[in-house]
mmCIF file with all atom_site columns, C-alpha atoms in Angstrom:
data_model
loop_
_atom_site.group_PDB
_atom_site.id
_atom_site.type_symbol
_atom_site.label_atom_id
_atom_site.label_alt_id
_atom_site.label_comp_id
_atom_site.label_asym_id
_atom_site.label_entity_id
_atom_site.label_seq_id
_atom_site.pdbx_PDB_ins_code
_atom_site.Cartn_x
_atom_site.Cartn_y
_atom_site.Cartn_z
_atom_site.occupancy
_atom_site.B_iso_or_equiv
_atom_site.pdbx_formal_charge
_atom_site.auth_seq_id
_atom_site.auth_comp_id
_atom_site.auth_asym_id
_atom_site.auth_atom_id
_atom_site.pdbx_PDB_model_num
ATOM 1  C CA . GLY A 1 1  ? 151.964 170.026 56.562 1.00 59.00 ? 1  GLY A CA 1
ATOM 2  C CA . ARG A 1 2  ? 153.244 169.240 53.127 1.00 65.00 ? 2  ARG A CA 1
ATOM 3  C CA . SER A 1 3  ? 151.283 168.858 49.965 1.00 65.00 ? 3  SER A CA 1
ATOM 4  C CA . GLN A 1 4  ? 152.048 167.498 46.551 1.00 66.00 ? 4  GLN A CA 1
ATOM 5  C CA . SER A 1 5  ? 149.929 167.610 43.443 1.00 67.00 ? 5  SER A CA 1
ATOM 6  C CA . SER A 1 6  ? 150.138 166.649 39.830 1.00 69.00 ? 6  SER A CA 1
ATOM 7  C CA . GLY A 1 7  ? 147.414 167.128 37.258 1.00 73.00 ? 7  GLY A CA 1
ATOM 8  C CA . ARG A 1 8  ? 143.780 167.858 38.039 1.00 79.00 ? 8  ARG A CA 1
ATOM 9  C CA . ILE A 1 9  ? 141.306 166.460 40.511 1.00 79.00 ? 9  ILE A CA 1
ATOM 10 C CA . PRO A 1 10 ? 138.805 163.942 39.096 1.00 83.00 ? 10 PRO A CA 1
ATOM 11 C CA . ASN A 1 11 ? 135.945 165.593 37.193 1.00 83.00 ? 11 ASN A CA 1
ATOM 12 C CA . LYS A 1 12 ? 133.291 163.859 39.289 1.00 84.00 ? 12 LYS A CA 1
ATOM 13 C CA . LEU A 1 13 ? 134.800 165.212 42.528 1.00 86.00 ? 13 LEU A CA 1
ATOM 14 C CA . PHE A 1 14 ? 135.208 168.695 41.041 1.00 84.00 ? 14 PHE A CA 1
ATOM 15 C CA . ARG A 1 15 ? 131.545 168.788 39.957 1.00 85.00 ? 15 ARG A CA 1
ATOM 16 C CA . ARG A 1 16 ? 130.405 167.498 43.346 1.00 84.00 ? 16 ARG A CA 1
ATOM 17 C CA . MET A 1 17 ? 132.368 170.215 45.134 1.00 84.00 ? 17 MET A CA 1
ATOM 18 C CA . LYS A 1 18 ? 130.912 172.935 42.885 1.00 84.00 ? 18 LYS A CA 1
ATOM 19 C CA . GLN A 1 19 ? 127.323 171.688 43.194 1.00 84.00 ? 19 GLN A CA 1
ATOM 20 C CA . GLY A 1 20 ? 127.297 171.482 46.974 1.00 70.00 ? 20 GLY A CA 1
ATOM 21 C CA . GLU A 1 21 ? 129.130 174.780 47.562 1.00 67.00 ? 21 GLU A CA 1
ATOM 22 C CA . ARG A 1 22 ? 130.163 173.270 50.917 1.00 75.00 ? 22 ARG A CA 1
ATOM 23 C CA . HIS A 1 23 ? 133.813 172.630 50.135 1.00 80.00 ? 23 HIS A CA 1
ATOM 24 C CA . GLU A 1 24 ? 136.575 174.198 48.095 1.00 80.00 ? 24 GLU A CA 1
ATOM 25 C CA . ILE A 1 25 ? 139.919 172.825 46.946 1.00 79.00 ? 25 ILE A CA 1
ATOM 26 C CA . GLY A 1 26 ? 141.598 174.527 49.917 1.00 82.00 ? 26 GLY A CA 1
ATOM 27 C CA . ASP A 1 27 ? 139.372 172.526 52.287 1.00 87.00 ? 27 ASP A CA 1
ATOM 28 C CA . LEU A 1 28 ? 140.978 169.239 51.216 1.00 87.00 ? 28 LEU A CA 1
ATOM 29 C CA . GLN A 1 29 ? 143.161 167.624 53.846 1.00 89.00 ? 29 GLN A CA 1
ATOM 30 C CA . TYR A 1 30 ? 143.834 164.377 51.970 1.00 89.00 ? 30 TYR A CA 1
ATOM 31 C CA . LEU A 1 31 ? 143.058 163.288 48.416 1.00 89.00 ? 31 LEU A CA 1
ATOM 32 C CA . SER A 1 32 ? 143.891 159.976 46.830 1.00 88.00 ? 32 SER A CA 1
ATOM 33 C CA . THR A 1 33 ? 143.035 159.275 43.201 1.00 86.00 ? 33 THR A CA 1
ATOM 34 C CA . GLY A 1 34 ? 143.129 156.109 41.177 1.00 83.00 ? 34 GLY A CA 1
ATOM 35 C CA . PRO A 1 35 ? 142.310 154.674 37.790 1.00 78.00 ? 35 PRO A CA 1
ATOM 36 C CA . HIS A 1 36 ? 138.964 155.303 36.089 1.00 76.00 ? 36 HIS A CA 1
ATOM 37 C CA . GLY A 1 37 ? 138.276 158.485 38.065 1.00 80.00 ? 37 GLY A CA 1
ATOM 38 C CA . CYS A 1 38 ? 138.329 156.809 41.492 1.00 83.00 ? 38 CYS A CA 1
ATOM 39 C CA . TYR A 1 39 ? 138.889 159.148 44.408 1.00 87.00 ? 39 TYR A CA 1
ATOM 40 C CA . TYR A 1 40 ? 138.869 159.353 48.193 1.00 89.00 ? 40 TYR A CA 1
ATOM 41 C CA . ALA A 1 41 ? 138.760 162.891 49.617 1.00 90.00 ? 41 ALA A CA 1
ATOM 42 C CA . GLU A 1 42 ? 139.032 163.932 53.253 1.00 90.00 ? 42 GLU A CA 1
ATOM 43 C CA . PHE A 1 43 ? 138.271 167.493 54.290 1.00 90.00 ? 43 PHE A CA 1
ATOM 44 C CA . HIS A 1 44 ? 139.486 169.517 57.261 1.00 90.00 ? 44 HIS A CA 1
ATOM 45 C CA . SER A 1 45 ? 135.966 169.195 58.692 1.00 89.00 ? 45 SER A CA 1
ATOM 46 C CA . GLY A 1 46 ? 136.449 165.406 58.934 1.00 88.00 ? 46 GLY A CA 1
ATOM 47 C CA . GLU A 1 47 ? 133.897 164.712 56.210 1.00 88.00 ? 47 GLU A CA 1
ATOM 48 C CA . CYS A 1 48 ? 134.997 162.097 53.653 1.00 87.00 ? 48 CYS A CA 1
ATOM 49 C CA . TRP A 1 49 ? 133.771 161.560 50.110 1.00 87.00 ? 49 TRP A CA 1
ATOM 50 C CA . TRP A 1 50 ? 134.596 158.776 47.671 1.00 83.00 ? 50 TRP A CA 1
ATOM 51 C CA . GLY A 1 51 ? 133.547 157.892 44.194 1.00 82.00 ? 51 GLY A CA 1
ATOM 52 C CA . SER A 1 52 ? 134.385 156.349 40.875 1.00 77.00 ? 52 SER A CA 1
ATOM 53 C CA . ALA A 1 53 ? 133.570 157.047 37.254 1.00 70.00 ? 53 ALA A CA 1
ATOM 54 C CA . VAL A 1 54 ? 132.623 153.387 36.884 1.00 73.00 ? 54 VAL A CA 1
ATOM 55 C CA . GLU A 1 55 ? 130.285 151.370 39.091 1.00 78.00 ? 55 GLU A CA 1
ATOM 56 C CA . ASP A 1 56 ? 132.343 149.399 41.607 1.00 76.00 ? 56 ASP A CA 1
ATOM 57 C CA . ALA A 1 57 ? 130.020 147.573 43.993 1.00 82.00 ? 57 ALA A CA 1
ATOM 58 C CA . GLU A 1 58 ? 132.867 145.938 45.928 1.00 81.00 ? 58 GLU A CA 1
ATOM 59 C CA . PHE A 1 59 ? 134.606 149.260 46.646 1.00 77.00 ? 59 PHE A CA 1
ATOM 60 C CA . HIS A 1 60 ? 131.295 150.807 47.729 1.00 79.00 ? 60 HIS A CA 1
ATOM 61 C CA . ARG A 1 61 ? 130.535 147.818 49.998 1.00 85.00 ? 61 ARG A CA 1
ATOM 62 C CA . ILE A 1 62 ? 133.922 148.071 51.704 1.00 82.00 ? 62 ILE A CA 1
ATOM 63 C CA . MET A 1 63 ? 133.577 151.830 52.221 1.00 79.00 ? 63 MET A CA 1
ATOM 64 C CA . GLN A 1 64 ? 130.143 151.320 53.810 1.00 85.00 ? 64 GLN A CA 1
ATOM 65 C CA . SER A 1 65 ? 131.105 148.301 55.935 1.00 89.00 ? 65 SER A CA 1
ATOM 66 C CA . TRP A 1 66 ? 134.391 149.390 57.513 1.00 84.00 ? 66 TRP A CA 1
ATOM 67 C CA . ASP A 1 67 ? 135.675 152.389 59.430 1.00 84.00 ? 67 ASP A CA 1
ATOM 68 C CA . VAL A 1 68 ? 137.916 153.713 56.657 1.00 79.00 ? 68 VAL A CA 1
ATOM 69 C CA . TYR A 1 69 ? 140.705 156.107 57.650 1.00 80.00 ? 69 TYR A CA 1
ATOM 70 C CA . ARG A 1 70 ? 142.672 156.353 54.400 1.00 82.00 ? 70 ARG A CA 1
ATOM 71 C CA . VAL A 1 71 ? 142.491 154.970 50.889 1.00 82.00 ? 71 VAL A CA 1
ATOM 72 C CA . ALA A 1 72 ? 145.427 154.587 48.517 1.00 80.00 ? 72 ALA A CA 1
ATOM 73 C CA . PHE A 1 73 ? 144.875 153.380 44.981 1.00 78.00 ? 73 PHE A CA 1
ATOM 74 C CA . GLY A 1 74 ? 147.243 151.224 42.973 1.00 74.00 ? 74 GLY A CA 1
ATOM 75 C CA . SER A 1 75 ? 147.180 149.726 39.544 1.00 68.00 ? 75 SER A CA 1
ATOM 76 C CA . ILE A 1 76 ? 144.297 147.434 38.704 1.00 60.00 ? 76 ILE A CA 1
ATOM 77 C CA . GLU A 1 77 ? 145.320 143.806 38.534 1.00 63.00 ? 77 GLU A CA 1
ATOM 78 C CA . TYR A 1 78 ? 143.258 140.683 38.248 1.00 57.00 ? 78 TYR A CA 1
ATOM 79 C CA . PHE A 1 79 ? 144.132 137.584 40.228 1.00 51.00 ? 79 PHE A CA 1
ATOM 80 C CA . GLU A 1 80 ? 142.958 134.116 39.418 1.00 53.00 ? 80 GLU A CA 1
ATOM 81 C CA . ASP A 1 81 ? 142.534 131.398 41.979 1.00 54.00 ? 81 ASP A CA 1
ATOM 82 C CA . GLU A 1 82 ? 145.420 128.967 41.445 1.00 50.00 ? 82 GLU A CA 1
ATOM 83 C CA . GLN A 1 83 ? 143.162 126.129 42.579 1.00 49.00 ? 83 GLN A CA 1
ATOM 84 C CA . GLN A 1 84 ? 141.160 126.462 39.367 1.00 51.00 ? 84 GLN A CA 1
ATOM 85 C CA . HIS A 1 85 ? 144.191 125.486 37.280 1.00 49.00 ? 85 HIS A CA 1
ATOM 86 C CA . ARG A 1 86 ? 144.908 122.211 39.082 1.00 47.00 ? 86 ARG A CA 1
#
């Protein structure tokens, strides 16, 4: 397969990998990163990790509630309900 990288992996993921000694960078099959240190990492073993530098209860709830196969992060935008402005 192909790989592409730019920059460094999130500090929180790097520390987690070093502490557990279970995985190395070469074990990553898929890694998606986002703003504020967010990450979703999938390893060749099938194990998946996710995290964020800031507490995000909604993201955590979704990851626990659904069978997640991939995560892709985009820019953070806030939407307001148009009904509130009428």
